[in-house]
Amino acid sequence: MTTQTSIFMSTRNLNRIIVMLLFCLYVPVAVSFAQKQKITGKVTDATTGAPLEGITVRVKLSGSGTLTGKDGTYSIEASPNDILEISAIGFAPQSQSLNGRSSLDVQLVSTISELNQVVLVGSRSGGRAKTETAVPVDVISLTQASQPTAKMDLTALLNVAAPSFNYNKQSGSDGADQIDLATLRGLGPDQTLVLINGKRRHQTAFVAVYGTRGRGNSGTDLNAIPEASIDRVEILRDGASAQYGSDAIAGVVNIILKKDVNHLYVNAGYAGYYDRKYNTWFGRDLKQYKNNGPVDGNAFSFGASYGIPLGKNGGVINLSGNFLIQGKTFRQVLDTNLAHKDGLPVNTVRRSNGDASKTTGGGMVNLELPFANSSTTFYAFGGYNYKFSDAYAYTRHFHGYNPSSSGRSDRFPTDAQGNLIFYPDIMYSVPSPGGEPADTVFDPHIQTRIRDLSAAVGIKGEFGNHWKWDLSNALGRNDFHFYGDKTFNASMGASTPTHFDDGGFSFLQNTANFTVSKEVPGVASGLNLAMGAEYRYENYKIYAGEAASYTNYDPTFNKATGAQGFPGYRPGDEVDANRSNIAGFVDAELDVTNKWLISAAIRAENYSDFGFTSNYKFATRYKLAPGFNIRGSVSTGFRAPSLQQVNFSSQYTNVQGGVISEVKIAPNYDPITRAAGIPELKQEKSVNASLGFSWKPLSALTVTVDGYLVKVKDRIVLSGQFSASDTTLNETLYNTLNELHIDNAQFFANAVNTTNTGVDIVIDYTKRWGNQRFKALLAANIQHMEIDKINVPAALNDTYVHRKSFFSDREEKFVLASAPPVKLGLNLDYNINKLGVGTHLTYFGKTELFGYGWSGDLAGTGINPIVELDNGSKEVPELFKYKGKVVTDVYASYKLTKNLNWFIGADNIFNVHPSLGYVQGAKLAAYDGETGGPWDSVQMGANGIRLFTKLVLNL
């Protein structure tokens, strides 16, 4: 064979081999392409659950790709064993093997600043990036917010995280010690609507009748929601009654529950207050006050959550719970030398002054279960929370040897000869000044047991031409039960018990709603249309306590009535009231162009008790330049008078100007109320307007500024008190008060019109490089409120005293001090490798409040309150000026293992306290504030430095 022939043969064999190899490669590929199938799914934000638009979905082997639609869905063809690659700027990319699946849902994890999260509240279009909404929304990751701080409840966490969110820890204010009522933009606690997973949350049964904030209001107990169950909190800072209904005048708080799977989260912590300046343990040599050691308010918390996958279609059930036990705090001015700058006399008004103790525990379930081969999903969530609290009431003195105290032997059990029956475990002896004999005193305890239950179920899906629908029902019930402990019914003498069932109240709310929505792509750059209907039923009950808690067994009425501290609810207070309302709404969002968004909503509601109302909202956002949006809104709003405000009835003990008295709060329909000329309660109405911008000059920096105006007409508040000794009252009212043997009466009324103006500023800078991360967040609120008008009923508009009794100078100050005029928060956090450090600085602006007034003919009424200077030279206004203060929190964290973090630090490390609540030069008139202590309830609290440590486990 020749060489040429050999080469030819070798070449032919090589060609055959190549052809065979190509054939072998071609067959499986051809078969693979022949077996391609349609793959569908949905891409959502792993943190928010919101659908993500414009996400790239690419088939790895074929290289074909598509983008997700506005609802996050996609459709593409791929072979059963191919791989999908999902990616987008700002999210961590993912690769998912199909493994024969024809449906694949994906959750993407955000890698950018929290301010750019997709938010759900305020829009029914499936969510928008935070900086592209038409109205301002705060998004707070609760897991991150709750770790580097001593604060252990939701309300306190939000107070330092959101610019216009405010609350004040109450003390000595009956049930308000246990319910932390919060406000938005300086409005009432019940003018903010709370949602859970977008569904209306029920309010507490409690009505604030005592305490410096939210008087006459109910609200939602945010602390009844386990912190461990919450993924994030969205705070819509804009009127939203037209979208969500009653209570949304100030805005909406939407709490999104966790629904991650196979993730165990545990947070265990300790905190305690160490206050050498005002803790009574450091003044125990005075022998005047109770104490609980050098570190008090000791708190232990434990929270956990875990998500379990359900079925084969992406279902999940997340189980979570929290437990907290916290001790009392004891705070007084320990320097009793009046010659010193901040020296004050012994506080005889309330010897046990401080925060109540509490034990609380609860759990939450969040479930989603998609149906196989369907767009339909069943969901349910709900929980139970129990809280027990014990607070001290005002001090009772038997003799009153101290000149600043009142001897009230009618509050003590005595024998037939009037001699004191001494109870050593309740009463105690205190020294008196000037060589006077020691006095015998006791501090009644007010206990509460609060049970909160909620359950929501629903089903959602699609029908027709991509119409989305959602049908749900949410039920909630709150029960608030009072008890008196370590106290007496003095009218029973030696037979008095020392523990009383004082009765209480409950509130039930059931809300059913149905909504439909649809993306209409053919209109401009996209239209989302939503509409729906809602039916709500509410029930409010007051139930009486045991007879000994409210009865006066002394036929002469020389002894005080009922249990001291908190006389129980009487059979005459009992009520079982209900109402219903039905509502319908239409909500539209139109992307006129890629730059211009407009949205509008209109809502009509009809209540069974007060009638019909309708409201509207218009909002817009325009992209002036890349990263710069202007936005604004205008709306009307309403809040229906709550069943609590319409039906609340109580008789309680009050202390004004050092005088203990019995006060009757008469319900709106009561003959006393009618005799006073108080009209039936009607809805509060509002007009809201906002204008602002969002700006992202750098990828790491975001700035939002939003100004607002809120005018509210006919705000429902609790009136001042009318005295049974006032002979100038109309005859019917005067006679009724005296026949009931009560000293004062007050009422709920549409008493005031207000205007709030302000601006919210949020500046967020987040920078990551290498193994380091730095975050700076400035959140500020500057606001001003004016009382435009006081709506005095004609029957009480006859004299200056009656007009001012209806709503006194003191009550006006309380409304105006609902929020400080300036609140600034600066958070600085730095992390490198396993170590993190940070500081949170919060500035609370100046607040002014009036006392009751010790001097003059109107002493104790809060009308033009004045006090006499200690030297007797003149009388001056009793105005307490609480100066602006900065509170500094610091922390450090260390990653002990991959899954375990340790936090340690101190809140209020410089031990800052509010200014003392007294008038300079009138120290003998101190303790005339609402709490009976050295301070009123103002923003930073009065407990001082709080040390903490926490362990956080993530598996």
Coordinates of C-alpha atoms in Angstrom, one line a residue, residues 338 343-349 402-405 655-659 810 849-856 859-860 865-872 874-880 882 916-930 932-936:
L338 CA -34.4 72.6 99.1
G343 CA -33.4 69.3 95.8
L344 CA -37.1 68.6 96.3
P345 CA -39.2 67.7 99.4
V346 CA -40.2 64.1 100.2
N347 CA -42.8 62.9 97.7
T348 CA -45.8 62.1 99.9
V349 CA -48.1 61.9 96.9
N402 CA -46.1 65.5 106.9
P403 CA -47.4 69.0 106.0
S404 CA -47.3 68.1 102.3
S405 CA -49.6 65.1 102.8
V655 CA -55.6 63.0 92.8
Q656 CA -55.6 66.7 91.8
G657 CA -53.7 69.3 93.7
G658 CA -53.1 66.7 96.4
V659 CA -56.8 66.1 96.9
R810 CA -54.0 71.8 81.2
L849 CA -47.1 70.8 80.5
F850 CA -49.3 72.4 83.2
G851 CA -49.8 71.1 86.6
Y852 CA -53.3 71.1 88.3
G853 CA -52.6 74.3 90.2
W854 CA -52.3 74.6 94.0
S855 CA -53.3 78.2 94.5
G856 CA -56.4 80.4 93.9
A859 CA -56.9 75.2 92.5
G860 CA -56.8 71.6 91.3
P865 CA -53.1 76.7 87.0
I866 CA -50.9 78.8 89.4
V867 CA -48.8 78.1 92.5
E868 CA -47.4 80.3 95.2
L869 CA -43.6 80.7 95.4
D870 CA -42.1 79.2 98.5
N871 CA -41.2 82.6 99.9
G872 CA -44.8 83.7 99.6
K874 CA -46.3 86.0 94.5
E875 CA -48.2 83.4 92.4
V876 CA -46.8 82.2 89.1
P877 CA -48.1 79.8 86.4
E878 CA -47.5 76.1 87.2
L879 CA -45.8 75.4 84.0
F880 CA -43.4 72.5 83.8
Y882 CA -39.1 69.7 80.0
L916 CA -37.8 67.8 87.0
G917 CA -41.5 68.7 86.8
Y918 CA -41.8 71.7 89.2
V919 CA -41.7 75.4 89.0
Q920 CA -38.5 77.1 90.0
G921 CA -38.9 78.8 93.3
A922 CA -42.0 76.7 94.1
K923 CA -40.6 73.4 95.3
L924 CA -43.1 73.0 98.0
A925 CA -45.7 72.6 95.2
A926 CA -43.8 69.8 93.5
Y927 CA -45.4 66.4 92.4
D928 CA -48.5 68.1 91.0
G929 CA -48.1 66.4 87.6
E930 CA -50.1 63.6 86.2
G932 CA -47.6 62.0 91.0
G933 CA -43.8 61.7 90.6
P934 CA -40.9 64.1 89.9
W935 CA -41.6 63.9 86.1
D936 CA -44.5 63.6 83.7

